[in-house]
XYZ file of C-alpha atoms in Angstrom:
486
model
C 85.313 -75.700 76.649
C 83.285 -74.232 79.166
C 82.689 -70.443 78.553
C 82.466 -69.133 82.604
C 84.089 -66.091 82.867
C 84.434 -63.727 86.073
C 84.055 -60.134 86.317
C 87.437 -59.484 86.414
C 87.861 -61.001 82.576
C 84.476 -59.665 81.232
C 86.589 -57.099 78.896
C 89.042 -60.178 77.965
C 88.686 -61.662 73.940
C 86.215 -64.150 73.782
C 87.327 -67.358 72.732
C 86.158 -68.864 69.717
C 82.375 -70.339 69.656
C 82.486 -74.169 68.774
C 79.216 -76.037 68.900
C 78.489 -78.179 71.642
C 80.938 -75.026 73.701
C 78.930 -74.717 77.097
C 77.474 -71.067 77.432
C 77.493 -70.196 80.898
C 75.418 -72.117 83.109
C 72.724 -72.953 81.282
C 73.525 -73.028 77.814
C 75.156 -75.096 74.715
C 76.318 -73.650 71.549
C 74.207 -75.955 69.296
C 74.501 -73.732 65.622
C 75.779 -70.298 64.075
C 73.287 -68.160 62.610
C 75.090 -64.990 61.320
C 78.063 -64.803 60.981
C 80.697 -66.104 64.005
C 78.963 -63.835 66.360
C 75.052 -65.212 66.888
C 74.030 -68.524 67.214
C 71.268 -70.846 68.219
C 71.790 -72.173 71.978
C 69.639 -75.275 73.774
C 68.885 -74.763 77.408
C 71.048 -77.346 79.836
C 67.873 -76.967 82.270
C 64.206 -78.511 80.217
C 62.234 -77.780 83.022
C 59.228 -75.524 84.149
C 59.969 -72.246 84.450
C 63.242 -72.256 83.187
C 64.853 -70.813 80.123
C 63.184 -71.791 76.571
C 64.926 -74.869 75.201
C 66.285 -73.007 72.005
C 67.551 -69.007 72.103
C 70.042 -66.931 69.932
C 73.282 -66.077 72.089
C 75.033 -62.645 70.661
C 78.316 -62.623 71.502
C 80.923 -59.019 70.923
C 83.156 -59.394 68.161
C 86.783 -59.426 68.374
C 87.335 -56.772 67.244
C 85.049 -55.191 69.594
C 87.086 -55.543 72.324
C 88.353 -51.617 73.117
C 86.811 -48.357 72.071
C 83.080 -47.438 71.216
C 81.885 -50.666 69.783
C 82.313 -52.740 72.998
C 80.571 -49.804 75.175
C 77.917 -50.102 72.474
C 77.551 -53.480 73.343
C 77.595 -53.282 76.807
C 74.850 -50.458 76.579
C 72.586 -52.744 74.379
C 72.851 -55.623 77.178
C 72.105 -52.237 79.903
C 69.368 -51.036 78.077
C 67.587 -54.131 77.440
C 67.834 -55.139 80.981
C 66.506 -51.958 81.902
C 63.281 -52.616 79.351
C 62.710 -55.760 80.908
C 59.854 -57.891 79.214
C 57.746 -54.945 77.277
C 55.255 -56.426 74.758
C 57.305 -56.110 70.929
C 60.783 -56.057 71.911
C 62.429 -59.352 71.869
C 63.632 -59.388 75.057
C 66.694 -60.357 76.855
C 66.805 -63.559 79.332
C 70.526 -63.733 80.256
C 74.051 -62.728 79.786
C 77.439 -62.721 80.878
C 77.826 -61.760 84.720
C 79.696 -58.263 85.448
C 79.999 -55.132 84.311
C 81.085 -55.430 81.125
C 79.713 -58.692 79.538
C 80.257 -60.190 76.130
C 77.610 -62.260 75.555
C 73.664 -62.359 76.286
C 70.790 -64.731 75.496
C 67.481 -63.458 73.634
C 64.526 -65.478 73.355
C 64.382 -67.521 69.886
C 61.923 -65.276 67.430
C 61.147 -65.529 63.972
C 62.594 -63.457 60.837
C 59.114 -60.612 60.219
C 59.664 -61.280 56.394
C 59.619 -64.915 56.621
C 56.330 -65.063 58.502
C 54.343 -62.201 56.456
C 55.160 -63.520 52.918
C 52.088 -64.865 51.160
C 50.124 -62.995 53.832
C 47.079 -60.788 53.051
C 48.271 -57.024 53.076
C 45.460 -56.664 55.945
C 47.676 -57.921 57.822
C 50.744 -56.448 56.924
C 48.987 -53.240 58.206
C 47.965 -54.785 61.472
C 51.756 -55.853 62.151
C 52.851 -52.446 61.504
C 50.101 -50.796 63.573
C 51.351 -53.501 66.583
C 54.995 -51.988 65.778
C 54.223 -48.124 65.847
C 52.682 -48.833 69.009
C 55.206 -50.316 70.392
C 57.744 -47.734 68.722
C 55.263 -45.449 71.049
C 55.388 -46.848 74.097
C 59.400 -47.420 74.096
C 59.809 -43.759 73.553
C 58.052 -42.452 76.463
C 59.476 -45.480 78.830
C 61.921 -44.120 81.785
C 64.752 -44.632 79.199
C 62.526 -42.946 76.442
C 64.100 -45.522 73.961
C 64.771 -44.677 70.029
C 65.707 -47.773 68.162
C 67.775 -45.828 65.350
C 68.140 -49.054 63.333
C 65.057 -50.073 61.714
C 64.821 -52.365 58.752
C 63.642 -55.185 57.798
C 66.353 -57.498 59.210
C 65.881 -56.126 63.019
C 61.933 -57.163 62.964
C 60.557 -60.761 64.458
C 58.207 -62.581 64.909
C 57.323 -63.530 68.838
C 54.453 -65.043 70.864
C 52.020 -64.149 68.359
C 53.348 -60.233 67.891
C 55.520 -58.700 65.866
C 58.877 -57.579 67.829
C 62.347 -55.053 67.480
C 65.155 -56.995 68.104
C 68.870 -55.497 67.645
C 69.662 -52.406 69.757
C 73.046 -52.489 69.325
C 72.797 -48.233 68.029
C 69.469 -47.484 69.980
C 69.530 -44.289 71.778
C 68.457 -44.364 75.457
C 67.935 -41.709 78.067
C 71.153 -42.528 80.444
C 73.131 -43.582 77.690
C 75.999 -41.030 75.982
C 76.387 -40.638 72.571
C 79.211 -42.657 70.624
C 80.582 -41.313 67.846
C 81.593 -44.411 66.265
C 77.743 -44.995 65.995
C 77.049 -43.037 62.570
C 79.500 -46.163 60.980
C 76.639 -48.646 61.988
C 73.422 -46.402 60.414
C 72.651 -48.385 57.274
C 71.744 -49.585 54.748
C 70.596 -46.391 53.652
C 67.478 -46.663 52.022
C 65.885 -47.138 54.886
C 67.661 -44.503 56.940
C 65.952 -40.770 56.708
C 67.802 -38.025 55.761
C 68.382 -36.259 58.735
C 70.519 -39.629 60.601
C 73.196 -39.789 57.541
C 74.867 -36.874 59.647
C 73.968 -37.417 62.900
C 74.203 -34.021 65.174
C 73.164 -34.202 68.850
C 69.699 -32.724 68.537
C 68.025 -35.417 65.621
C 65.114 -36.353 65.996
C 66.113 -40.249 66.360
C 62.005 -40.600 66.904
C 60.983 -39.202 63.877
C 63.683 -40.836 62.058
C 62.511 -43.765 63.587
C 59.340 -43.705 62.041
C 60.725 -42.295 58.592
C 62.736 -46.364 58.837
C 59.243 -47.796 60.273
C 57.076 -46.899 56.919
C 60.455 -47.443 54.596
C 60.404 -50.914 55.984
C 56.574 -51.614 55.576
C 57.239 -50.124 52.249
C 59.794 -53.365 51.466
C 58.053 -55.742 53.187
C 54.475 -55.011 51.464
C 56.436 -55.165 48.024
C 57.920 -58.624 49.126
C 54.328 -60.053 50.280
C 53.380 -58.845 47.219
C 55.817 -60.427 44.829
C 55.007 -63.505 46.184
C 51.470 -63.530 46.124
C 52.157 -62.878 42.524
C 54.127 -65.445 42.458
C 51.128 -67.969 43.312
C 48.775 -66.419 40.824
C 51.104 -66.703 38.051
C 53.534 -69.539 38.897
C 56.339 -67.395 38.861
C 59.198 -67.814 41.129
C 58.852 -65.969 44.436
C 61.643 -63.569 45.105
C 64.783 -64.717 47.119
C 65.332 -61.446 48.773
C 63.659 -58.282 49.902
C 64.312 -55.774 47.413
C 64.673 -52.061 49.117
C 62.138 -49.357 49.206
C 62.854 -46.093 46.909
C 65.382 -43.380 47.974
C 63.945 -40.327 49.552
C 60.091 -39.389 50.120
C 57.889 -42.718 48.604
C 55.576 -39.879 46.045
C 52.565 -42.528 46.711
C 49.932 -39.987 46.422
C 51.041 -39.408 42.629
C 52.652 -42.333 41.559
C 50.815 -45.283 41.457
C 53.604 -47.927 41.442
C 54.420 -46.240 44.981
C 50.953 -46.120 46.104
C 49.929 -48.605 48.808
C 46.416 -49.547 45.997
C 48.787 -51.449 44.176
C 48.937 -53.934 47.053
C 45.225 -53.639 48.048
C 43.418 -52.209 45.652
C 41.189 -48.557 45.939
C 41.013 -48.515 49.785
C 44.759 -48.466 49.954
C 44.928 -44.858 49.362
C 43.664 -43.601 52.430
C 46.930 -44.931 53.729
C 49.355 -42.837 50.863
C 49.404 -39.446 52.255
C 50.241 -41.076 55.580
C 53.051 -43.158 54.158
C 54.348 -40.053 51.925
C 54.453 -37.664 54.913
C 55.887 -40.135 57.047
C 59.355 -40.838 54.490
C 59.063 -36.594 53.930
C 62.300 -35.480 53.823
C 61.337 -32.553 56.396
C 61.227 -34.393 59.991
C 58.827 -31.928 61.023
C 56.151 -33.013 58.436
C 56.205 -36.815 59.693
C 53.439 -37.880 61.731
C 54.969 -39.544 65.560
C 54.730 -43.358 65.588
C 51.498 -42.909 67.464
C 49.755 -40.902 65.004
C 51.031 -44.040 62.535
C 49.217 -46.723 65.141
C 46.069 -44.650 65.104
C 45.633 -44.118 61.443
C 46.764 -48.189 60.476
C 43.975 -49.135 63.588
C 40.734 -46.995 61.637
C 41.724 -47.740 58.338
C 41.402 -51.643 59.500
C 37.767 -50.596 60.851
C 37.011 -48.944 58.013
C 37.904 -51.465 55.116
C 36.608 -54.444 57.378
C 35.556 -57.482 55.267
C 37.818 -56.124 52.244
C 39.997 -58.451 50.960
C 41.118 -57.282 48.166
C 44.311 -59.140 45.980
C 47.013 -57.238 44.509
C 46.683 -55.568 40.883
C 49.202 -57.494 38.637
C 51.403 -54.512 36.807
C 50.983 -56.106 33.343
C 47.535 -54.567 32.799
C 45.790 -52.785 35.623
C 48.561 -51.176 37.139
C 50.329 -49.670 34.028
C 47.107 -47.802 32.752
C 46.367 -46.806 35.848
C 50.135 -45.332 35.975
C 49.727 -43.886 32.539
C 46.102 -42.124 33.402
C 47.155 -40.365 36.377
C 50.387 -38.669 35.600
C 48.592 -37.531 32.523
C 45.832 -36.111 34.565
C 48.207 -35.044 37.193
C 49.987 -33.460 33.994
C 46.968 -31.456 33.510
C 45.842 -30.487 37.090
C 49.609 -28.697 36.815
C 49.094 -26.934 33.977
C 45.639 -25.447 35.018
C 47.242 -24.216 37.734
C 49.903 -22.672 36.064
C 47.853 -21.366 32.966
C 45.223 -19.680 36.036
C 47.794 -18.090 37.721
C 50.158 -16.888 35.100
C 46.759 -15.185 33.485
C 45.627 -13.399 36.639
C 49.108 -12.015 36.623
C 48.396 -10.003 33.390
C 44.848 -9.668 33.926
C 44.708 -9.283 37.812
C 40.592 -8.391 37.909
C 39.929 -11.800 36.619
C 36.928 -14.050 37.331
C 36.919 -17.601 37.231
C 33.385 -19.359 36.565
C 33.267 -22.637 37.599
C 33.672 -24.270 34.040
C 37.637 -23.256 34.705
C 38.343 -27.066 36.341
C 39.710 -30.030 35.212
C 36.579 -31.894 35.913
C 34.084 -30.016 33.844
C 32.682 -31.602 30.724
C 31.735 -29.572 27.944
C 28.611 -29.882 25.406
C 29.819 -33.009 22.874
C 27.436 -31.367 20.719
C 28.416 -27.894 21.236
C 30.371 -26.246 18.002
C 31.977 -22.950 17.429
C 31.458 -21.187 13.634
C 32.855 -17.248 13.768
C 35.662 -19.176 13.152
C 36.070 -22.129 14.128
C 38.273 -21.637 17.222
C 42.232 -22.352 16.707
C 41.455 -23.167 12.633
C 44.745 -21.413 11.705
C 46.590 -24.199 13.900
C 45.116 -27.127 11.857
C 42.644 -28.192 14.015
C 39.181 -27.454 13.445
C 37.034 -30.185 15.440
C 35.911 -29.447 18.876
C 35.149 -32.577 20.852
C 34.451 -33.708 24.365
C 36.842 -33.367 26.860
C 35.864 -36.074 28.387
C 38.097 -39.563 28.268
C 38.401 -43.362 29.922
C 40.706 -45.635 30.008
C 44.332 -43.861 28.480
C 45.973 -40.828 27.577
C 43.872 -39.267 24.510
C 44.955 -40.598 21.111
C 42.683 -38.043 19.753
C 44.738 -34.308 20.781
C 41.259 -32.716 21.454
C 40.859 -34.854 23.637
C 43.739 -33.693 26.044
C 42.778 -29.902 25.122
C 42.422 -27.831 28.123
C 41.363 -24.222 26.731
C 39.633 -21.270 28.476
C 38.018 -17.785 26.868
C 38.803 -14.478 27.964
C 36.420 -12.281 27.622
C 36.510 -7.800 28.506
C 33.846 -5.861 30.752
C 32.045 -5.612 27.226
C 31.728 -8.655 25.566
C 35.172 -8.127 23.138
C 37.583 -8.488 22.112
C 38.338 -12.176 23.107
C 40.863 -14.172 24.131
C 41.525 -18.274 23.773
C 44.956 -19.258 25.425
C 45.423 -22.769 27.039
C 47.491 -25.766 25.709
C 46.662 -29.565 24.088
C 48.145 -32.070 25.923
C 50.069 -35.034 24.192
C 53.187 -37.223 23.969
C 53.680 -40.171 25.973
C 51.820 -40.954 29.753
C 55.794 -40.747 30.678
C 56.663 -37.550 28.725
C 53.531 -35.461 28.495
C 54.281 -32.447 26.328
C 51.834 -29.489 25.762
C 51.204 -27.009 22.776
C 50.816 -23.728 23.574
C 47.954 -22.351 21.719
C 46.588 -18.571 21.809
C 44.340 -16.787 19.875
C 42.849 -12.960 19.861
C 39.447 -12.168 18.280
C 37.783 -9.169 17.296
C 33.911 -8.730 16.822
C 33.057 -8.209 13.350
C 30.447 -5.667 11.565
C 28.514 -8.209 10.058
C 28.955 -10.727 13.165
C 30.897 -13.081 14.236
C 34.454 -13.095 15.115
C 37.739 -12.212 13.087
C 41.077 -13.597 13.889
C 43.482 -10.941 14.991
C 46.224 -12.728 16.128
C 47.554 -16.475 16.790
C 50.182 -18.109 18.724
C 51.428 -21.903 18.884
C 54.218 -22.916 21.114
C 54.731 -26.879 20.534
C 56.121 -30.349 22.004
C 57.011 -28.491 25.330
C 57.524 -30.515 28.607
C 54.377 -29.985 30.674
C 55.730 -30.042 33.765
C 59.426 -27.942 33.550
C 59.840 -24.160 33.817
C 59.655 -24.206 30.013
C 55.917 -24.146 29.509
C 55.684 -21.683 32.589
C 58.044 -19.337 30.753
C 56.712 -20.058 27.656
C 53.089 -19.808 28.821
C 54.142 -15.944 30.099
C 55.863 -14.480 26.925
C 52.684 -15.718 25.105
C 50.650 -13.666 27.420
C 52.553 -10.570 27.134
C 52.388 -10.655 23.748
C 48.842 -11.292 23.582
C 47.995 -7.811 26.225
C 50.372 -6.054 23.783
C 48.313 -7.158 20.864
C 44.898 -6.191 22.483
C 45.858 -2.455 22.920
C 44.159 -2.046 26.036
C 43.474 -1.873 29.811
C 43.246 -5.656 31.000
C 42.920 -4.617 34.745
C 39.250 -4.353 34.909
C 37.103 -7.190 35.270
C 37.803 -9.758 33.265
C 35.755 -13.082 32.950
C 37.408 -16.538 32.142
C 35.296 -19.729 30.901
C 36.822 -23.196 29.672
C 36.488 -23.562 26.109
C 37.066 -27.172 25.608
């Protein structure tokens, strides 16, 4: 069966695709690819100049015939035509004659995933800085082109560049809206927020790159798992496993961060790929900010190659170490600004930071500080390595002291629990200067096993301090000063 069709039957039913079917003119079914609807096809013509030997024919479904879905098609063949041969988008070399055709021919690429597995993540990042630019470039092109369908399935590999392919939903300048489009906008992991309910004025650009660093995301996780793979003689996976939902937290968390599949110089690239899956289109950077920060972070880690971190060691402590310490960063915060609320003359010294160290050496002995709580050893600060075993350790506590040396005040918190459920006591102290020297214990506090990053300890934290301006008996709106303790 020969498949020639006339302009006056271009909106007829396609007939089944058999292989060996001729395609045209120049064309012979030779294999299906996906589905009943895209196949493999071998040129009649092996000549110079002509068509490649072997392309992918998309043909509309049957069931495309009437309504949106076949004007979506036609617009796809429209709007590639219209692109012609631009550098990353695998472009189209023939179709169906007429207005309304129901086929075209695509030059052959290769599946992205299939060609960066095993790959260094270098490259990963040079691939994706080849796509933003070309992301770029379509959207200020006469037809000022959004792709709205980016994932890892829609991304080739093609003359030595990585390519979009599939515009079947891309938004063009000439082209109208379909409604039947939002039915085609998955899988939605890799879709931002903002394109689950589509309204005339989306950004489909910033969306677009919101898909772009979601996709990278999957992809780097893939290369990764099977470079594992060949360190460990594990399987490789079988499938691409998708990114996480919503904003990737890679700044924080370090099984999102991009050092996980590089090592330390893949943070300078976390901010950019947490601002770029932000929620908040506004706060994504275009896809040629994207191409410009992937190009100097290439210059500047030139020469490192650095493997991944397996997550049996490495990349659990390092997991455990920084919420802990981002668990603490928190609370200093909160513990700064809910006492400069009741003491709003305070003064800071610089010791009031998570990264000052105090005196191992240095002891306290008018009392010992916080005795009444059951713990009477002051140690360093300091730690490597883990969460404190040791509570002192994890102790973050500051002095208070008035205009004239007294009374004082010690309120701050000992961090503890688990690197995935850090919990604080609430400690608090007031002392008053004694006759013969020294310092007597007035009053103490202790608040424990509280979740250190919930309204709880903020609540908490604030109740202890009101009770602790009630117990001093006077003015605490002159100048203050605040030091860390321990």
């Amino acid at each position: 069966m020969v498949s020639e069709v006339g302009d006056d039957k271009s909106s007829d039913v396609l007939p089944k695709w058999v292989k060996n079917d001729r395609l045209g003119d120049d064309w012979v079914l030779v294999r299906r690819i996906h589905k009943s609807y895209v196949w493999q096809v071998r040129s009649v013509n092996i000549l110079p100049r002509q068509p490649p030997q072997y392309a992918v024919a998309k043909r509309m479904k049957n069931n495309d015939a009437s309504g949106g879905s076949r004007k979506r098609f036609h617009g796809e063949v429209k709007g590639l035509e219209a692109l012609g041969k631009i550098r990353g988008v695998v472009p189209l070399i023939d179709r169906e004659p007429g207005e309304e055709p129901r086929w075209f021919i695509m030059e052959k690429a290769l599946p992205l995933a299939e060609c960066v597995k095993g790959q260094s993540f270098r490259s990963l990042v040079k691939v994706f800085a080849d796509l933003a630019d070309t992301l770029h470039q379509l959207r200020f092109t006469d037809q000022q082109v959004s792709h709205r369908d980016i994932k890892p399935d829609n991304l080739f590999w093609l003359n030595q560049t990585p390519a979009f392919g599939d515009f079947g939903i891309a938004g063009w300048t000439a082209r109208a809206e379909i409604t039947q489009e939002i039915n085609k906008l998955g899988p939605y992991t890799y879709i931002a927020p903002e394109a689950l309910r589509p309204h005339h004025n989306a950004n489909w650009y910033a969306a677009d790159v919101y898909s772009l660093m979601k996709t990278m995301w999957a992809l780097a996780e893939y290369q990764y798992e099977h470079l594992l793979a060949l360190e460990t003689g594990a399987p490789p996976p079988s499938k691409i496993f998708p990114p996480p939902q919503g904003e990737i937290n890679a700044t924080n968390e370090w099984a999102y961060s991009f050092r996980r599949f590089f090592g330390p110089e893949g943070k300078y690239l976390d901010t950019l790929l947490q601002d770029a899956t932000s929620n908040d289109p506004a706060r994504r950077p275009t896809a040629g900010d994207i191409r410009n920060e992937f190009r100097a972070w290439l210059r500047l880690t030139k020469g490192v190659e650095a493997k991944p971190s397996p997550r049996s060691n490495y990349g659990t402590l390092v997991n455990r170490v920084e919420r802990f310490e981002k668990a603490r960063e928190r609370f200093l915060e909160t513990l700064k600004r809910e006492i400069a609320t009741e003491f709003p003359q305070v003064t800071f010294d610089s010791s009031v930071s998570t990264e000052w160290r105090l005196d191992p050496e240095l002891q306290y002995d008018d009392p010992v500080i916080l005795a009444d709580h059951g713990r009477d050893v002051i140690v360093d600060s300091d730690y490597e390595g883990q969460p404190p075993d040791d509570p002192w350790e994890g102790a973050l506590l500051l002095q208070l002291l008035s205009p004239s040396g007294s009374p004082r005040v010690i309120i701050g918190g000992v961090l503890e629990g688990t690197a995935d459920r850090p919990v604080i006591d609430l400690l608090a102290e007031v002392h008053q200067p004694q006759s013969v020297g020294g310092w007597k214990l007035v009053k103490p506090w202790d608040r424990g096993d509280i979740n250190a990053g919930g309204a709880v300890v903020v609540e908490t934290l604030g109740k202890i301090l009101r009770e602790v301006v009630a117990a001093l008996r006077r003015d605490t709106s002159t100048e203050w000063t605040c030091s860390r303790v321990f």
